[in-house]
JSON list of N, CA and C in Angstrom, two decimals:
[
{"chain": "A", "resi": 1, "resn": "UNK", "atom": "N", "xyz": [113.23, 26.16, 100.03]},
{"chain": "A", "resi": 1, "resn": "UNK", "atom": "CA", "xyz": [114.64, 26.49, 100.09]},
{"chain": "A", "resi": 1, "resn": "UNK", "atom": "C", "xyz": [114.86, 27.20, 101.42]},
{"chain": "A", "resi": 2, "resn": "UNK", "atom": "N", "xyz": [116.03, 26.54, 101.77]},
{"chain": "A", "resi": 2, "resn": "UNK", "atom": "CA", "xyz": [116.01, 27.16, 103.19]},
{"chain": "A", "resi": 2, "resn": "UNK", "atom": "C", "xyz": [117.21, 28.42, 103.11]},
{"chain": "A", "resi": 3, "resn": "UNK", "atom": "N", "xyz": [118.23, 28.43, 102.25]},
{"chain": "A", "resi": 3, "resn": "UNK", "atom": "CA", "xyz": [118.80, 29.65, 102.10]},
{"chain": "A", "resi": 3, "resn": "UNK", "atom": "C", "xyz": [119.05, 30.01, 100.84]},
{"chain": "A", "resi": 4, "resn": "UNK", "atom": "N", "xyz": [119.48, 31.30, 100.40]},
{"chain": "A", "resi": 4, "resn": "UNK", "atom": "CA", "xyz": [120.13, 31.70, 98.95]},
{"chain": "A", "resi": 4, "resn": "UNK", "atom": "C", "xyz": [121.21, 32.73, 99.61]},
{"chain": "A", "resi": 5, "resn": "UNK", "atom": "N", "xyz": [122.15, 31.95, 99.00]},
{"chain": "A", "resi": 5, "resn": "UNK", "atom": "CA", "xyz": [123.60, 32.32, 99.72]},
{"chain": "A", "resi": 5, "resn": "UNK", "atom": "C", "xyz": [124.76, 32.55, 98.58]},
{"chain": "A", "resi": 6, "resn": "UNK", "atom": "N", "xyz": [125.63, 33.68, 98.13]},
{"chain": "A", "resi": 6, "resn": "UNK", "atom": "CA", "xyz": [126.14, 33.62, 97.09]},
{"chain": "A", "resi": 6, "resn": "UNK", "atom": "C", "xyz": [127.66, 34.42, 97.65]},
{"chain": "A", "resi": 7, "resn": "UNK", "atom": "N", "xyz": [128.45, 33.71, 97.89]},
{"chain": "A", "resi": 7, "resn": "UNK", "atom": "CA", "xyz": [130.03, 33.88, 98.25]},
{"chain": "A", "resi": 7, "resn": "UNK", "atom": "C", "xyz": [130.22, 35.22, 97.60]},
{"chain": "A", "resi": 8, "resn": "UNK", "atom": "N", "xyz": [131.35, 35.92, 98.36]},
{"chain": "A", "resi": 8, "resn": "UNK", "atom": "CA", "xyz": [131.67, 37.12, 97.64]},
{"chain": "A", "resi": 8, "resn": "UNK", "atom": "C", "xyz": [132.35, 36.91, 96.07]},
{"chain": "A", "resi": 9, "resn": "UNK", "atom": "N", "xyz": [133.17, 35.88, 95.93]},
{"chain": "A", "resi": 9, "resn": "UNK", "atom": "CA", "xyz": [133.73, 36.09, 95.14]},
{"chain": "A", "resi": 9, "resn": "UNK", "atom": "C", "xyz": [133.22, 35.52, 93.96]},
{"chain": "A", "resi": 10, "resn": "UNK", "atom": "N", "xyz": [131.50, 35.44, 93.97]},
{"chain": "A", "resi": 10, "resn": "UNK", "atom": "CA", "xyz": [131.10, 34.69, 93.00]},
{"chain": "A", "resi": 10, "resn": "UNK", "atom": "C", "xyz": [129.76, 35.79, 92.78]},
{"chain": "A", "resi": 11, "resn": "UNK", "atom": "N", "xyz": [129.76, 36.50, 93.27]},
{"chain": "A", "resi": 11, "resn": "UNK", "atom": "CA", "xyz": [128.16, 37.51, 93.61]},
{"chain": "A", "resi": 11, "resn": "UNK", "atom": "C", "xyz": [128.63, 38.03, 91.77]},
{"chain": "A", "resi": 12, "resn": "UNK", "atom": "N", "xyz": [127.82, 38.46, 91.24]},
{"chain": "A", "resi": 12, "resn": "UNK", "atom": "CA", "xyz": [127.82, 39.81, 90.21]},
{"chain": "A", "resi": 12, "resn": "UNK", "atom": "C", "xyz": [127.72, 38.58, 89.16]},
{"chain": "A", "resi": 13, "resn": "UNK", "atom": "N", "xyz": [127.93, 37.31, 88.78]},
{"chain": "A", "resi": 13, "resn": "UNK", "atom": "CA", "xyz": [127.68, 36.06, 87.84]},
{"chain": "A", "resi": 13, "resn": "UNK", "atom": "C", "xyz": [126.61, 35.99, 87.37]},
{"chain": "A", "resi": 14, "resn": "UNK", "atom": "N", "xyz": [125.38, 36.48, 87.97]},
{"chain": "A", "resi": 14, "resn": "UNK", "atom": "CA", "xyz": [124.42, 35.96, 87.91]},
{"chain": "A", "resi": 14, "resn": "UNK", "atom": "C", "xyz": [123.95, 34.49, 88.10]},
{"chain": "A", "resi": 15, "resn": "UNK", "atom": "N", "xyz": [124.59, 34.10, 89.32]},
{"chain": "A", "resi": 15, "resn": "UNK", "atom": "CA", "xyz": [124.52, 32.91, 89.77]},
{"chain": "A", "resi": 15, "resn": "UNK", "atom": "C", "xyz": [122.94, 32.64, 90.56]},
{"chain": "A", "resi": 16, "resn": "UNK", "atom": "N", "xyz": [122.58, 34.00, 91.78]},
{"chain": "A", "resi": 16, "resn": "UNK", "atom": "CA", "xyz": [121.41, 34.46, 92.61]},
{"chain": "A", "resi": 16, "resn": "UNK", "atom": "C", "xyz": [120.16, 34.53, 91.81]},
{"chain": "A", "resi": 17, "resn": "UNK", "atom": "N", "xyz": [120.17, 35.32, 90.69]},
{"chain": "A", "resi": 17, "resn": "UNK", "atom": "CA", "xyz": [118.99, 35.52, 89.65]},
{"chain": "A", "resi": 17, "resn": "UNK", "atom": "C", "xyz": [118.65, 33.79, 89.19]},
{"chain": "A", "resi": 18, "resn": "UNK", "atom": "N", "xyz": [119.97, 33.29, 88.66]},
{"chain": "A", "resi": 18, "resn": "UNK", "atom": "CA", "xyz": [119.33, 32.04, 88.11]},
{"chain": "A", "resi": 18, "resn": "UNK", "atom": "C", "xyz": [119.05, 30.85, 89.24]},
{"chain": "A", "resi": 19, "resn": "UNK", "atom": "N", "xyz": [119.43, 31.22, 90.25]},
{"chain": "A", "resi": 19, "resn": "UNK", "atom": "CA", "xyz": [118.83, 29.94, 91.63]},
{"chain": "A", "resi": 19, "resn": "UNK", "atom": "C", "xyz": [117.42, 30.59, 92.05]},
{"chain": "A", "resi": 20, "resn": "UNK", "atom": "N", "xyz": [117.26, 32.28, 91.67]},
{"chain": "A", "resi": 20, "resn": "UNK", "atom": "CA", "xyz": [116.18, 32.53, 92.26]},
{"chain": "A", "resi": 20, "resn": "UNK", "atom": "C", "xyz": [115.21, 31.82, 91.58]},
{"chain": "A", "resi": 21, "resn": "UNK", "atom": "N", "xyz": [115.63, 32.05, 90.33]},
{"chain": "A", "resi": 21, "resn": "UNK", "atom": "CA", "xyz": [114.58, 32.04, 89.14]},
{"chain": "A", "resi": 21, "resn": "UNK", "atom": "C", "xyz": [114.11, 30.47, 89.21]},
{"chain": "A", "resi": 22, "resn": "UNK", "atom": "N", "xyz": [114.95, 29.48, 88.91]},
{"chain": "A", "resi": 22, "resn": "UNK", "atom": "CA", "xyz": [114.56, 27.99, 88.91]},
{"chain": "A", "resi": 22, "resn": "UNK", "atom": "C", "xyz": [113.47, 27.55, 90.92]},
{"chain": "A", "resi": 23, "resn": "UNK", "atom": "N", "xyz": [113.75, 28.75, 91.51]},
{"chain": "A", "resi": 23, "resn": "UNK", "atom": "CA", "xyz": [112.79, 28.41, 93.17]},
{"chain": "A", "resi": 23, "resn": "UNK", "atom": "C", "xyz": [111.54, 28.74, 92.67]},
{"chain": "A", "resi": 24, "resn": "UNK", "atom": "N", "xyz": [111.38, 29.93, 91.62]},
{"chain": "A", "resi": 24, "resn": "UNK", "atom": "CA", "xyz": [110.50, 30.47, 91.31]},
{"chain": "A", "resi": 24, "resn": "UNK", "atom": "C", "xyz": [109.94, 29.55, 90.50]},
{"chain": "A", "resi": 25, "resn": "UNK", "atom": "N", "xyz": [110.49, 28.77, 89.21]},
{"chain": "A", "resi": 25, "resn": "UNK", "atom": "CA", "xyz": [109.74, 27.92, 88.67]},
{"chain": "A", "resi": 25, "resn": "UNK", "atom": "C", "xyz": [109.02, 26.82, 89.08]},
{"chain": "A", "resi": 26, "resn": "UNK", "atom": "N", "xyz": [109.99, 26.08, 90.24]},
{"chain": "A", "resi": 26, "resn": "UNK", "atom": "CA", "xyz": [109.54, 25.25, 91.02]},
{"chain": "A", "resi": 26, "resn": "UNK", "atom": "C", "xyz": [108.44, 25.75, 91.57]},
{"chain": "A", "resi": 27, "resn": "UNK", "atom": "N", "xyz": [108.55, 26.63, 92.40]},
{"chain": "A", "resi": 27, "resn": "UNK", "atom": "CA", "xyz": [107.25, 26.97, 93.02]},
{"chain": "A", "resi": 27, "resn": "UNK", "atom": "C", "xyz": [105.95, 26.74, 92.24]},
{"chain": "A", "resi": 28, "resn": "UNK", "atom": "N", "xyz": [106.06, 27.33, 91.17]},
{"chain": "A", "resi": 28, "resn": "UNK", "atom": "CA", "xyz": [104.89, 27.61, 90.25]},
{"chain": "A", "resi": 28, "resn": "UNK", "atom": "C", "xyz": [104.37, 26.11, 89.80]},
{"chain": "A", "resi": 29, "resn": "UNK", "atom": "N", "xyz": [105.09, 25.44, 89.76]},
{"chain": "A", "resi": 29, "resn": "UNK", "atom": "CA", "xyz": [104.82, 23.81, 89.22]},
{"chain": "A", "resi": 29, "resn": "UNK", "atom": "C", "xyz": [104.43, 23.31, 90.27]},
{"chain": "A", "resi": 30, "resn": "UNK", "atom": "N", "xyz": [104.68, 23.48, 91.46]},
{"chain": "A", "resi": 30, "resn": "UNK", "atom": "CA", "xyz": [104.29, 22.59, 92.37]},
{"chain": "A", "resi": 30, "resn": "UNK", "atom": "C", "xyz": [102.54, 23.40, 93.38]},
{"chain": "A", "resi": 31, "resn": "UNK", "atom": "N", "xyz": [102.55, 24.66, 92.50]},
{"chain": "A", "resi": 31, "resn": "UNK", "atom": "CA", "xyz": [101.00, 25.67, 92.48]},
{"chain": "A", "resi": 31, "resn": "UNK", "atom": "C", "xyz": [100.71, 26.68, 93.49]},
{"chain": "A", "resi": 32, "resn": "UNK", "atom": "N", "xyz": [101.71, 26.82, 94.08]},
{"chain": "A", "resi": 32, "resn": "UNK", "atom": "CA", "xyz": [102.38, 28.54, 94.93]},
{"chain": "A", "resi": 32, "resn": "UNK", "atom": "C", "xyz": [101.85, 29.38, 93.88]},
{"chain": "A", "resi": 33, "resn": "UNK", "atom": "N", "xyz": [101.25, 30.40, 94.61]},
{"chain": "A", "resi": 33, "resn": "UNK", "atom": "CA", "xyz": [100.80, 31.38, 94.52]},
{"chain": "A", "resi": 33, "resn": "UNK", "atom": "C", "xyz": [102.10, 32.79, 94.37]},
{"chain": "A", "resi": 34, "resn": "UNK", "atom": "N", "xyz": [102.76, 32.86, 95.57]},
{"chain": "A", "resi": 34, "resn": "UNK", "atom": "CA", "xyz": [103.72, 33.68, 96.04]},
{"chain": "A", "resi": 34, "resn": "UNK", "atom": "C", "xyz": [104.92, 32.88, 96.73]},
{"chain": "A", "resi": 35, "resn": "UNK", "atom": "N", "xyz": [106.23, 33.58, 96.77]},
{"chain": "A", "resi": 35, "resn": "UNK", "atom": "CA", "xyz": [107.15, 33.16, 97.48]},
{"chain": "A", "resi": 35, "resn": "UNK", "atom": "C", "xyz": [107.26, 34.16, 98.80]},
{"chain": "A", "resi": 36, "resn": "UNK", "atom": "N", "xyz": [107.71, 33.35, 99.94]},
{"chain": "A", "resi": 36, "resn": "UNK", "atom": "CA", "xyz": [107.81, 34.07, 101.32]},
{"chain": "A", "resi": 36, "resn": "UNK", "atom": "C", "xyz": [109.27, 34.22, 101.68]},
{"chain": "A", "resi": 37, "resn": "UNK", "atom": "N", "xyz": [109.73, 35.68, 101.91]},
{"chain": "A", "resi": 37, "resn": "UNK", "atom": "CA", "xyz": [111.53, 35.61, 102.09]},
{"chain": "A", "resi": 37, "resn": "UNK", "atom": "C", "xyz": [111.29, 36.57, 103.01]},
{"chain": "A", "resi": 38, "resn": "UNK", "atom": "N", "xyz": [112.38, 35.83, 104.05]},
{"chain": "A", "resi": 38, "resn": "UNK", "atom": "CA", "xyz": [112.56, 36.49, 105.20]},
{"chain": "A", "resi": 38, "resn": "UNK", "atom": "C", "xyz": [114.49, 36.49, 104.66]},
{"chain": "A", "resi": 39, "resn": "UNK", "atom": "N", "xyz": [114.25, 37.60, 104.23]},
{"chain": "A", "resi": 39, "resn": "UNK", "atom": "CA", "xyz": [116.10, 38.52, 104.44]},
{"chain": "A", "resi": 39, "resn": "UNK", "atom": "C", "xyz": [116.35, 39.07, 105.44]},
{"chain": "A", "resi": 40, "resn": "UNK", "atom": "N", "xyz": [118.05, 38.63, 105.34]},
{"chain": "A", "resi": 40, "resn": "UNK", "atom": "CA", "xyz": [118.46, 39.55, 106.36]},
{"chain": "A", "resi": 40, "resn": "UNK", "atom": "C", "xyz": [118.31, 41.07, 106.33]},
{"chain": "A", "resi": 41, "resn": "UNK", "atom": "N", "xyz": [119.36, 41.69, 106.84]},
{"chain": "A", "resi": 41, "resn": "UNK", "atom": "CA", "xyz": [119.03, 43.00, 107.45]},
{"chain": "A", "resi": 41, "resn": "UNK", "atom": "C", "xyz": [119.81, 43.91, 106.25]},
{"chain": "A", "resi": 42, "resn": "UNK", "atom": "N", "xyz": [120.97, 43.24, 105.52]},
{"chain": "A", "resi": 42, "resn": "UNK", "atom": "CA", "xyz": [121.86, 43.28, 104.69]},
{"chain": "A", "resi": 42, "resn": "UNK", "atom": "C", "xyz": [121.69, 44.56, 103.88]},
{"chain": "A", "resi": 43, "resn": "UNK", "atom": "N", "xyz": [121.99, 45.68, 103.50]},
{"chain": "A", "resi": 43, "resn": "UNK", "atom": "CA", "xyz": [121.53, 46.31, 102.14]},
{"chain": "A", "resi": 43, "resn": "UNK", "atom": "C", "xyz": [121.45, 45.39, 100.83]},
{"chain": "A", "resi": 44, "resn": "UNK", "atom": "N", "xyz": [122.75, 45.13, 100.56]},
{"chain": "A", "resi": 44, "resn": "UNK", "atom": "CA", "xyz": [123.16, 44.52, 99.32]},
{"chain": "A", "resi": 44, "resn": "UNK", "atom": "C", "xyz": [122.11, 43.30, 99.08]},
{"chain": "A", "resi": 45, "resn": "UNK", "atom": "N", "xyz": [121.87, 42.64, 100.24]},
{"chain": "A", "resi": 45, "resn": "UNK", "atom": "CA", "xyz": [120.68, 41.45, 99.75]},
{"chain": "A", "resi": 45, "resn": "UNK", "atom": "C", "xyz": [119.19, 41.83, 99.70]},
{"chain": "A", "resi": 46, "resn": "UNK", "atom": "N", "xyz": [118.73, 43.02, 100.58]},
{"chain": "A", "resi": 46, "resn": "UNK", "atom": "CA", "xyz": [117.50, 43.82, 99.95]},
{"chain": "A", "resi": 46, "resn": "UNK", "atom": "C", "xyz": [117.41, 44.53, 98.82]},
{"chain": "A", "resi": 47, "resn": "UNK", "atom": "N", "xyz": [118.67, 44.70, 97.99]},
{"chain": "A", "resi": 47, "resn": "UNK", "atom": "CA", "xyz": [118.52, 45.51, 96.57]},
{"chain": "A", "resi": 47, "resn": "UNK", "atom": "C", "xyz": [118.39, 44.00, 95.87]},
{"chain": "A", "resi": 48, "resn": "UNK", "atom": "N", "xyz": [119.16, 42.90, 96.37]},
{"chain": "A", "resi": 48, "resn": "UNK", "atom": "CA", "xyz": [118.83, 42.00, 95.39]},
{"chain": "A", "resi": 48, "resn": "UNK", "atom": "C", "xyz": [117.59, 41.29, 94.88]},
{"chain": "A", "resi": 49, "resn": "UNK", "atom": "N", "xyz": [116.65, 41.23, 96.42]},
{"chain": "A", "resi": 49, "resn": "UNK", "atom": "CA", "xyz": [115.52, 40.87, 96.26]},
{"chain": "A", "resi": 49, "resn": "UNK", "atom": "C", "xyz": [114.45, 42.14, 95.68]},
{"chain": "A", "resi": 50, "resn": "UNK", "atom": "N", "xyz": [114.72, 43.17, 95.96]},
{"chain": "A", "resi": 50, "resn": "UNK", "atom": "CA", "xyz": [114.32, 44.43, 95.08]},
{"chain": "A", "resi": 50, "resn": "UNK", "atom": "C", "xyz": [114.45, 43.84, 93.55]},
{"chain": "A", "resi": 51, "resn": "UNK", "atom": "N", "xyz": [115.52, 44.03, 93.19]},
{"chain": "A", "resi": 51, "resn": "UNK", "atom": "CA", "xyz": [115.92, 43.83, 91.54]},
{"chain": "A", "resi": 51, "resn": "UNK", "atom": "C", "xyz": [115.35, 42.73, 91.14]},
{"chain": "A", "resi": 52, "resn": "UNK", "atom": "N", "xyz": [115.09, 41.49, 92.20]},
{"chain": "A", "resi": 52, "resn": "UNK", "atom": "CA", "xyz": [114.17, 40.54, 91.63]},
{"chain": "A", "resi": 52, "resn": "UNK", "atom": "C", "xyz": [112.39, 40.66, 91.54]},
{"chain": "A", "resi": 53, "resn": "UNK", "atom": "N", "xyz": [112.20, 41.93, 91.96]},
{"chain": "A", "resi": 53, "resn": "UNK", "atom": "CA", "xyz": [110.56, 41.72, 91.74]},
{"chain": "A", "resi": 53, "resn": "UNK", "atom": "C", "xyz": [110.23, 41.72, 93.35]},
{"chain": "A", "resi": 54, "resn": "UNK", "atom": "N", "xyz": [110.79, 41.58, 94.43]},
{"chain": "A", "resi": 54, "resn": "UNK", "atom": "CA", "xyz": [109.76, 41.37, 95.73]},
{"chain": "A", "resi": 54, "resn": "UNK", "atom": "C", "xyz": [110.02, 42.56, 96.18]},
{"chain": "A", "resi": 55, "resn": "UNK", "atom": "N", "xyz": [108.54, 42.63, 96.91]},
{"chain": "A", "resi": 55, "resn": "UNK", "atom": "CA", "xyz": [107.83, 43.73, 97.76]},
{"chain": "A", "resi": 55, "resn": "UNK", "atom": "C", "xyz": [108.19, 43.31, 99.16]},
{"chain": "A", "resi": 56, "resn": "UNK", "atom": "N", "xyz": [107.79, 44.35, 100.01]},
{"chain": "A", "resi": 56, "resn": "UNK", "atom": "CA", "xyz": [107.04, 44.07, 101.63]},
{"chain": "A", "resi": 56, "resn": "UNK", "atom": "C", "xyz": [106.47, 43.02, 101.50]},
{"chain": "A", "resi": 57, "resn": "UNK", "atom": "N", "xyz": [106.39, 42.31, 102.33]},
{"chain": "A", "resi": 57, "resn": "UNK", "atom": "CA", "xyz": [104.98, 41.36, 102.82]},
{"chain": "A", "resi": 57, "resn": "UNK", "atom": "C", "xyz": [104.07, 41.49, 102.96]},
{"chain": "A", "resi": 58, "resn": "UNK", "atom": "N", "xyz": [103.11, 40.82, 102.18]},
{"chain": "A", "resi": 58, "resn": "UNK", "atom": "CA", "xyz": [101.66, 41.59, 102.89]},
{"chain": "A", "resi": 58, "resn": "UNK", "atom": "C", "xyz": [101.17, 41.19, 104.21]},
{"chain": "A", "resi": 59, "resn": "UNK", "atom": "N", "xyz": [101.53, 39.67, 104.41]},
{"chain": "A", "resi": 59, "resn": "UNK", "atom": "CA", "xyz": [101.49, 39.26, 105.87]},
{"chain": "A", "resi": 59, "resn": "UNK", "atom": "C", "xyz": [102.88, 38.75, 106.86]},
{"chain": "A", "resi": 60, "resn": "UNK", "atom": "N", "xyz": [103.23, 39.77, 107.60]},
{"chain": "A", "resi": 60, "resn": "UNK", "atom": "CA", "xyz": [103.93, 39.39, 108.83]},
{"chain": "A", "resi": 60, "resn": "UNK", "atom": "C", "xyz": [104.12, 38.22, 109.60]},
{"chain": "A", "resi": 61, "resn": "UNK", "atom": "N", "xyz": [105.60, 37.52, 109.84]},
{"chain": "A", "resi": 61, "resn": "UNK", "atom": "CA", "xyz": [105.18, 36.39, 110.20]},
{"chain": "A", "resi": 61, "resn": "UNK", "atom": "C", "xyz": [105.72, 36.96, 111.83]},
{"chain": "A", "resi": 62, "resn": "UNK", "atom": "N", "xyz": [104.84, 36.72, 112.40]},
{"chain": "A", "resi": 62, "resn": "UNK", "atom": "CA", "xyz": [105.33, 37.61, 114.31]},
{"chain": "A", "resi": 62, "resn": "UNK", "atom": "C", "xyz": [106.47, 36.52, 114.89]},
{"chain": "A", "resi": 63, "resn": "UNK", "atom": "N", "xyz": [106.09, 35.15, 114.19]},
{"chain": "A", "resi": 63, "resn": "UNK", "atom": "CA", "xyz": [107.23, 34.19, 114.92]},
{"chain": "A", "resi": 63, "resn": "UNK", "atom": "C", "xyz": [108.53, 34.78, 114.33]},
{"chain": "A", "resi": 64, "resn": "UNK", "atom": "N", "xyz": [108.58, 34.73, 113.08]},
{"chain": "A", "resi": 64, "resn": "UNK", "atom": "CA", "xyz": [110.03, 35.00, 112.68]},
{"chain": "A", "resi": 64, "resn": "UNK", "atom": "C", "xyz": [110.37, 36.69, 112.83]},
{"chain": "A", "resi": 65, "resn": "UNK", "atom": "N", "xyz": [109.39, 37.78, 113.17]},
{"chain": "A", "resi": 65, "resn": "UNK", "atom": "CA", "xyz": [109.98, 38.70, 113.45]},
{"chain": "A", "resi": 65, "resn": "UNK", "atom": "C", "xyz": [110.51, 38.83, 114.99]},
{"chain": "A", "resi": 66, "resn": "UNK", "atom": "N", "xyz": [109.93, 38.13, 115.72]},
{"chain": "A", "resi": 66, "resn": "UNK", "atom": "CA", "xyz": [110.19, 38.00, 116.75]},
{"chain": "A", "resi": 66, "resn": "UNK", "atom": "C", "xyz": [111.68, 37.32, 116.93]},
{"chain": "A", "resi": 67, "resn": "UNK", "atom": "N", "xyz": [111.73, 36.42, 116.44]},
{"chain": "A", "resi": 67, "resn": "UNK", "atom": "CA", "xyz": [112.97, 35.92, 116.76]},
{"chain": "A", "resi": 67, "resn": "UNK", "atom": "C", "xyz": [114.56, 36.66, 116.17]},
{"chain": "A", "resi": 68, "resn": "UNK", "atom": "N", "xyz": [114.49, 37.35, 114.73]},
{"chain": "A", "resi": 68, "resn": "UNK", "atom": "CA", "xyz": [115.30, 38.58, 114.17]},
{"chain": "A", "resi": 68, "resn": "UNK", "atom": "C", "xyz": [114.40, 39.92, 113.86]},
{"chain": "A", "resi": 69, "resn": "UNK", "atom": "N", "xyz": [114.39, 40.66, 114.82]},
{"chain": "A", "resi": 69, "resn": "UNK", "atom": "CA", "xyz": [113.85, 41.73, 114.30]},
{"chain": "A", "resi": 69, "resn": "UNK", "atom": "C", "xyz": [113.98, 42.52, 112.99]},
{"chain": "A", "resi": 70, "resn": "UNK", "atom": "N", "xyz": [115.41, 42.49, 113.21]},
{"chain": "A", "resi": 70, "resn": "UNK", "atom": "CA", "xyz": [116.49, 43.30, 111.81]},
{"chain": "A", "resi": 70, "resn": "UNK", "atom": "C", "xyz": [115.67, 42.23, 110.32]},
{"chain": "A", "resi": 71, "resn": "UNK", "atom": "N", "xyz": [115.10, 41.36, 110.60]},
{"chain": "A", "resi": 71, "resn": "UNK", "atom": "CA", "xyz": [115.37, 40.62, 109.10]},
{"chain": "A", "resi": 71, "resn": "UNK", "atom": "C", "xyz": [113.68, 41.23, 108.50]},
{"chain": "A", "resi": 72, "resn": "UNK", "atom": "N", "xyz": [113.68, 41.44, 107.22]},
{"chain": "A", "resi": 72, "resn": "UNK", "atom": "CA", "xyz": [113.26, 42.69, 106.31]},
{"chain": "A", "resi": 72, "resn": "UNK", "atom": "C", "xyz": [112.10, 41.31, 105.82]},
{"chain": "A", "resi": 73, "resn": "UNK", "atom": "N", "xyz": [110.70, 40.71, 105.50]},
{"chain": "A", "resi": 73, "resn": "UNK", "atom": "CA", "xyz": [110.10, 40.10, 105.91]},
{"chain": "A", "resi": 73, "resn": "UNK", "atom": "C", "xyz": [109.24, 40.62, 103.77]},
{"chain": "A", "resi": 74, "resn": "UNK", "atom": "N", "xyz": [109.67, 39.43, 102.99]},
{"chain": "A", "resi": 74, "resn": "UNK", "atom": "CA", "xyz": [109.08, 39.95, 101.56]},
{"chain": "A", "resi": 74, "resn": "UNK", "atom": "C", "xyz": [108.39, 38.79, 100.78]},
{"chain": "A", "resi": 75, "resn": "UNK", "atom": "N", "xyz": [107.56, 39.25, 100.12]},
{"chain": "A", "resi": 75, "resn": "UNK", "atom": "CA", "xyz": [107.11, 38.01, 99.08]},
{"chain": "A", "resi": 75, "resn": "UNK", "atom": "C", "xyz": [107.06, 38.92, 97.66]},
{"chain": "A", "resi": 76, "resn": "UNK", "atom": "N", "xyz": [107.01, 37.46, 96.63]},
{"chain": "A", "resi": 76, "resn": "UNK", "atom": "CA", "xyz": [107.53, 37.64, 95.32]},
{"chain": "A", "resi": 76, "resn": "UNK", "atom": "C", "xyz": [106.07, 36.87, 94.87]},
{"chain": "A", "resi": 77, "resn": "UNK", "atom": "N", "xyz": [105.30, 37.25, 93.87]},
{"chain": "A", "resi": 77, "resn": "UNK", "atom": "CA", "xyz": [104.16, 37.16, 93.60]},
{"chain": "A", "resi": 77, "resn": "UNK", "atom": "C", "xyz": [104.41, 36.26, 92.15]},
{"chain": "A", "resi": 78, "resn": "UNK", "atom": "N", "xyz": [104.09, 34.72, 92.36]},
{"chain": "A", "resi": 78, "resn": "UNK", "atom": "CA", "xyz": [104.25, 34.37, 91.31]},
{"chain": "A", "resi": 78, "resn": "UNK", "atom": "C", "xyz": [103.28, 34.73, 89.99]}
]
């Protein structure tokens, strides 16, 4: 998935949890270990990936910090 994107006027639905959740299943079926999310810099979208279960990263990707510093670099441990 290349983004998770949820309009203002649709955020609080639980629309984000259930697109996260079905990336997450996918993942797991197709035998991912972990998911890799590079968020923006956002508060509101680091509490979301908070509330979903992801940490820090354990590994840094230098290309993509390099290119947005600001963006907050997490994986979700299937």
């Amino acid at each position: 998935m290349d983004q998770l994107f949820i309009t203002l006027e649709h955020r609080g639905k639980g629309i984000g949890k259930e697109l996260f959740a079905i990336a997450a299943h996918q993942a797991r079926e197709w035998g991912a270990e972990k998911l890799y999310i590079c968020a923006g810099s956002a508060e509101e979208t680091i509490a979301f990936y908070g509330a979903m279960g992801c940490r820090e990263a354990a590994e840094v990707s230098r290309k993509l910090l390099e290119n947005d510093p600001r963006d907050v670099q997490l994986e979700f441990v299937l």
